[in-house]
Tab-separated table of C-alpha atoms in Angstrom:
chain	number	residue	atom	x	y	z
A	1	UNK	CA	2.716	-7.460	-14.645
A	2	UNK	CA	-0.300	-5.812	-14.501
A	3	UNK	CA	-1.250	-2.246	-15.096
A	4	UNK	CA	-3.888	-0.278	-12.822
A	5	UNK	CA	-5.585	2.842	-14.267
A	6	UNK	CA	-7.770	4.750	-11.748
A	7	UNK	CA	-9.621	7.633	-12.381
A	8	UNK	CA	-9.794	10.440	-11.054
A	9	UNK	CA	-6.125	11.462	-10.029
A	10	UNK	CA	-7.518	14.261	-8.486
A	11	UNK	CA	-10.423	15.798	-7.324
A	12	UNK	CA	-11.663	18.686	-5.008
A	13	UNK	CA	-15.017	18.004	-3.706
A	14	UNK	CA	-17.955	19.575	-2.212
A	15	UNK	CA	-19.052	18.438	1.608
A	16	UNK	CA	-22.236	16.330	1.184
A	17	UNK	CA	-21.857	15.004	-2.093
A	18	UNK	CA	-20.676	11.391	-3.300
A	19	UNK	CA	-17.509	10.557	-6.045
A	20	UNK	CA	-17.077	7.588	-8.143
A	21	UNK	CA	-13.514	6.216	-8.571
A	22	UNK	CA	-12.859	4.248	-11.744
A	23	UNK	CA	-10.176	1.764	-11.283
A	24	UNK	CA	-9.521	-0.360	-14.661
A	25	UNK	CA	-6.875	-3.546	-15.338
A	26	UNK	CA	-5.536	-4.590	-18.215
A	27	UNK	CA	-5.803	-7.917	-17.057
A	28	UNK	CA	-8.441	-10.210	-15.362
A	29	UNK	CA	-8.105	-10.507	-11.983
A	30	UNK	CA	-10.474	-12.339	-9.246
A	31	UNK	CA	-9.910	-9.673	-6.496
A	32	UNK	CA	-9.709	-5.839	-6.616
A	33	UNK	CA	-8.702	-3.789	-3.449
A	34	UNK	CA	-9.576	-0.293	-2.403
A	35	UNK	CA	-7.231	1.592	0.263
A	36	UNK	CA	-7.583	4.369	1.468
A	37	UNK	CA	-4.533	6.507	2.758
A	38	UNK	CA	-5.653	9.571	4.946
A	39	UNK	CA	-2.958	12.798	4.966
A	40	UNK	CA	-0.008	11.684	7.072
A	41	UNK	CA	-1.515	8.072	7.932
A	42	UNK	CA	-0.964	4.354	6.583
A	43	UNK	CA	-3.148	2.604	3.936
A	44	UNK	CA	-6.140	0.891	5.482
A	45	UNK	CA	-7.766	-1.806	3.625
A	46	UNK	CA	-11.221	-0.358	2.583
A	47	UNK	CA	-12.964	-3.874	1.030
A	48	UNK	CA	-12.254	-6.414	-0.785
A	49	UNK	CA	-14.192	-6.554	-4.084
A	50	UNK	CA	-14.772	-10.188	-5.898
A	51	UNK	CA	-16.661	-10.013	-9.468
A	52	UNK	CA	-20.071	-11.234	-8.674
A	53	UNK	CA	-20.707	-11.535	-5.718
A	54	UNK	CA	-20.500	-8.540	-2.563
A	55	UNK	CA	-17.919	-6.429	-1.517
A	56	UNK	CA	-16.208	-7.427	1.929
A	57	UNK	CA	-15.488	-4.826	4.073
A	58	UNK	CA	-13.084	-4.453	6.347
A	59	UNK	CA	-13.873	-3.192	10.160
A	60	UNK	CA	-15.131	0.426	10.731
A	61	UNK	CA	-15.899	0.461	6.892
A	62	UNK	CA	-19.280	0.166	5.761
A	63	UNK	CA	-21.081	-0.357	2.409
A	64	UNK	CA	-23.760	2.635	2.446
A	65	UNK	CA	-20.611	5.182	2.788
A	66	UNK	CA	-18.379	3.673	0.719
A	67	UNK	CA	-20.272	1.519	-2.156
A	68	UNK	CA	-18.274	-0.847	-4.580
A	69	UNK	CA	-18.876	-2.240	-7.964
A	70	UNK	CA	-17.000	-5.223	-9.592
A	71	UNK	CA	-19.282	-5.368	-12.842
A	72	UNK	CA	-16.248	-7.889	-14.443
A	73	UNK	CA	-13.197	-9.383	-14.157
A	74	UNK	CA	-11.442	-5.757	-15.286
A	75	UNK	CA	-13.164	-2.964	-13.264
A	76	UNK	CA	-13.878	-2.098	-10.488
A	77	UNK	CA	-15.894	1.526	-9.266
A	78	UNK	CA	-15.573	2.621	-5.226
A	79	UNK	CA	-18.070	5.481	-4.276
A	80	UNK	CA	-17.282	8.275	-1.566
A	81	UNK	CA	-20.998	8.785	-0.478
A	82	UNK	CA	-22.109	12.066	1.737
A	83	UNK	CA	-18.145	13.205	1.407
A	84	UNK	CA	-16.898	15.110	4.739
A	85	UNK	CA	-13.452	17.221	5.524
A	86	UNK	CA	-12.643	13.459	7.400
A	87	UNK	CA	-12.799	11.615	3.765
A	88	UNK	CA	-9.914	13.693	2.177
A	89	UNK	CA	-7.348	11.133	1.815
A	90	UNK	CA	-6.139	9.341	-1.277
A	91	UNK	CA	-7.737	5.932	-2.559
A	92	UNK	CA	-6.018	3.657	-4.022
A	93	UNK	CA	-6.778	0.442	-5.993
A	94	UNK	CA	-4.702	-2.910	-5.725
A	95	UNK	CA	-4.373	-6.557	-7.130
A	96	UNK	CA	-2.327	-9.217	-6.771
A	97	UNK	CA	-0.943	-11.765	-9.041
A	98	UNK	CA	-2.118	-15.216	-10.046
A	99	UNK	CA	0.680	-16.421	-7.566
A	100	UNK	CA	-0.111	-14.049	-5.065
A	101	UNK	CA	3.357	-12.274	-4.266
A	102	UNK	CA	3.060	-9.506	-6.298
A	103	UNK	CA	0.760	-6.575	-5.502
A	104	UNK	CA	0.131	-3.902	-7.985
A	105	UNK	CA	-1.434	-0.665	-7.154
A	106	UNK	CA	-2.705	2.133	-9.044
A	107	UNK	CA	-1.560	5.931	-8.679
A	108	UNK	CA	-4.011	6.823	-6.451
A	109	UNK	CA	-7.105	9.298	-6.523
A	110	UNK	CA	-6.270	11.980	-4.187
A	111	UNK	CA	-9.531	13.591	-2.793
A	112	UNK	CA	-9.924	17.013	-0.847
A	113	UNK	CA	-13.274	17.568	0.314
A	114	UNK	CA	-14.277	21.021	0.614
B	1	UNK	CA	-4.834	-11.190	11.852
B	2	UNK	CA	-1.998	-10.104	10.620
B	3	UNK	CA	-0.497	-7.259	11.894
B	4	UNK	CA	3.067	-5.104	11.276
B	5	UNK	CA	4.606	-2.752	13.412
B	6	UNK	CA	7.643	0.058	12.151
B	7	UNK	CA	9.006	1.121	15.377
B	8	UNK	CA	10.254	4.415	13.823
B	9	UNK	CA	7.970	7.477	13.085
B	10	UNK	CA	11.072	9.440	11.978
B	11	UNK	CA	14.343	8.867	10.927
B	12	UNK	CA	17.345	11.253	9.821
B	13	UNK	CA	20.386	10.266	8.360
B	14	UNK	CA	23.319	11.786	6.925
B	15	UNK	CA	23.354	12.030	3.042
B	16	UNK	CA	26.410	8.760	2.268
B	17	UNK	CA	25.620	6.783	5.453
B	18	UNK	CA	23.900	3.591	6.116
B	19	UNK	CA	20.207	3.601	6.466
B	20	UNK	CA	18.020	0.688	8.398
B	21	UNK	CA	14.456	0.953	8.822
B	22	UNK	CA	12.752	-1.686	11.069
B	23	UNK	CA	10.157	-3.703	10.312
B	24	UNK	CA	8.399	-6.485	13.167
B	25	UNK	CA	5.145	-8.335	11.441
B	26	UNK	CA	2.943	-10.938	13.079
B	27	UNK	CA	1.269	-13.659	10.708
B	28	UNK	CA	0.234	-17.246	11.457
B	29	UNK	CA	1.291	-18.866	8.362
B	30	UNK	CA	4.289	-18.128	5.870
B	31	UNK	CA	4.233	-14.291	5.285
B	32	UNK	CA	4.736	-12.124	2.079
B	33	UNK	CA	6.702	-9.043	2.665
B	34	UNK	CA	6.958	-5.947	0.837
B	35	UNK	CA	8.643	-3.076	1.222
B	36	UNK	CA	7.500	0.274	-0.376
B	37	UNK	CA	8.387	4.039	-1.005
B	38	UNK	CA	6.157	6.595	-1.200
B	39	UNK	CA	8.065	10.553	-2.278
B	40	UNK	CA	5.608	13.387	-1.333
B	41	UNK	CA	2.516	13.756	-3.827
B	42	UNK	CA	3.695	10.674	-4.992
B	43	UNK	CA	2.300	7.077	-5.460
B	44	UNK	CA	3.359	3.672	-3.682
B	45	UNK	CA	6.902	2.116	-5.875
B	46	UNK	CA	7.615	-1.170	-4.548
B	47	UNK	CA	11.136	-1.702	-3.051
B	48	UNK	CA	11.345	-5.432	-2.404
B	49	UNK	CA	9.320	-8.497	-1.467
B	50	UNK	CA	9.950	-11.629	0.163
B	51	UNK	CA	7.962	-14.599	-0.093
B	52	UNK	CA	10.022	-17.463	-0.427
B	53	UNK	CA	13.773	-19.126	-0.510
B	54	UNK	CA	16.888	-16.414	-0.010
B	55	UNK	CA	16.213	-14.737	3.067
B	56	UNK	CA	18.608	-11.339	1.859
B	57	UNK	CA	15.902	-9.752	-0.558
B	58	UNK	CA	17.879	-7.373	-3.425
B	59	UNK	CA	15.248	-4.118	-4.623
B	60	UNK	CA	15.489	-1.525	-6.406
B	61	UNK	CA	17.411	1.923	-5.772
B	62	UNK	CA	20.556	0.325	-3.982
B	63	UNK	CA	18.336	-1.555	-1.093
B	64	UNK	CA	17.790	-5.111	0.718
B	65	UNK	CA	15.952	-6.732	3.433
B	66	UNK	CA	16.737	-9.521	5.498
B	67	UNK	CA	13.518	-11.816	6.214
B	68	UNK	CA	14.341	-13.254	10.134
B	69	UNK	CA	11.766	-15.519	11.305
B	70	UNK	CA	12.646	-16.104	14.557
B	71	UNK	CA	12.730	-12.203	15.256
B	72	UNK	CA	9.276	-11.728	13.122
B	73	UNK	CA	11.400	-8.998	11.332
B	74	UNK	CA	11.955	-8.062	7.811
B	75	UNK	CA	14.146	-4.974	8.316
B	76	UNK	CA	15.342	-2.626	5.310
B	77	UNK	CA	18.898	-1.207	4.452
B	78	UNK	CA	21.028	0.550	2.238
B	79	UNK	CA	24.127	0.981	2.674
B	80	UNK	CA	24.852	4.719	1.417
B	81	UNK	CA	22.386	7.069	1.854
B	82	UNK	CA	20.949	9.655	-1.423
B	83	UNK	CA	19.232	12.806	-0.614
B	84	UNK	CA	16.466	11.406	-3.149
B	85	UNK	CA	15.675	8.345	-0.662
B	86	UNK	CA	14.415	11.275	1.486
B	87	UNK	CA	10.760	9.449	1.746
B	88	UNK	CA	8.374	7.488	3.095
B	89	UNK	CA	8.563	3.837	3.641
B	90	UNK	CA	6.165	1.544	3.818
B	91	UNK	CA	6.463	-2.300	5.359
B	92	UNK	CA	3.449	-4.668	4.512
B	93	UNK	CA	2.545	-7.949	4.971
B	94	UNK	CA	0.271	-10.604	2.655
B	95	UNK	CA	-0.601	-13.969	1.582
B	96	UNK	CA	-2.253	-16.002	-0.841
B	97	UNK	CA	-3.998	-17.383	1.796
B	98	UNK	CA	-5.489	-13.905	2.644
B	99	UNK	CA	-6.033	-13.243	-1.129
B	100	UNK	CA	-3.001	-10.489	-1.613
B	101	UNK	CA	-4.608	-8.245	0.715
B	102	UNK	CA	-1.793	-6.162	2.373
B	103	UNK	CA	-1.795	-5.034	6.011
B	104	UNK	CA	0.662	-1.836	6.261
B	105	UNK	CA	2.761	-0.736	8.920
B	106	UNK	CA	2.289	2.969	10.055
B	107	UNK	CA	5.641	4.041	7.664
B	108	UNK	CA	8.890	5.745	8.744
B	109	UNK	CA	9.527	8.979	7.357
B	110	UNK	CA	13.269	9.415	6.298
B	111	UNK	CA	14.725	12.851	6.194
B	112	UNK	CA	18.141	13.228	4.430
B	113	UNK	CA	20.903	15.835	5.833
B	114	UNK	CA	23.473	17.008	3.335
């Protein structure tokens, strides 16, 4: 199994400015995903995020508001830029396994923007 | 693409009866399925998944799911209903083809009478 860490939990920030989330694994893994649930909605699949190479991003999700880093096989950052009331939701991390039919996810960071 | 459709916004049921919660997914190729519960201010907990051989799935928490594939359909159940199932559930859909990315249904919220 695999264990996702993903910092913040919890955050209340100001309209206009930009959050990192941390997500960590104590494992190596080829693909990270970020998620983001919005209050009362599904998860929507963000981007995918392969170690060394670009993020992909999945339709009506761009890379200047919502930059990714995958500096190694273990981490993975996902950046909130120019936050609005419309980005409050919660973000959450995923990977799968080798075999690919189990997903893990993290806790979640759940972001109010003020 | 993959899509997955859960018919039911809302359900309420009776604290001791039978619960089902539908699930209808389209995928080209062999699916995974998941099934997860989300309790308010609380993270994703996988229920089930499917991905291969028995098509009755046994989770966690007293539930199953049935994997049809000539109905597209991987419906949940439990048999006797506990006030702390009150939740939301989530149906999703993967494959190693796709790289464990999940596609997510839009949930079913279950409410619990006593």
């Amino acid at each position: 199994s695999a264990v996702i860490s993903q910092k913040p939990s919890r955050d209340i920030c100001q309209r206009g400015t930009s959050l990192t989330i941390q997500c960590q694994v104590d494992s190596q893994v080829t693909m990270m995903f970020w998620y983001r649930q919005q209050p009362g909605q599904s998860l929507t699949l963000i981007a995918t995020a392969n170690q060394g190479s670009e993020a992909t991003y999945e339709s009506g999700f761009v890379i200047d508001k919502f930059p990714i880093s995958r500096p190694n096989l273990t981490f993975s950052t996902l950046t909130v830029s120019n936050m609005s009331p419309e980005d409050s939701s919660i973000y959450l991390c995923s990977v799968g396994s080798r075999s690919g039919n189990t997903i893990y996810f993290g806790e979640g960071s759940w972001l109010t923007v003020v | 693409a993959q899509s997955v459709t859960q018919p039911d916004i809302h359900i309420t049921v009776s604290e001791g009866a039978s619960l089902e919660l539908r699930c209808n997914y389209s995928y080209g190729a062999t699916p995974y399925l998941f099934w997860y519960v989300q309790s308010p201010g609380q993270g994703l907990q996988l229920l089930l998944k499917y991905f291969s051989g028995d098509t009755l799935v046994q989770g966690i928490k007293g539930f199953e799911a049935e994997f049809k594939r000539s109905q597209s359909s991987f419906n949940l159940r439990k048999p006797s209903v506990h006030w702390s199932d009150a939740a939301e559930y989530f149906c999703a859909v993967g494959a190693q083809a796709a790289g464990n990315k999940l596609t997510f249904g839009g949930g079913t919220r279950v409410l619990v009478k006593p």
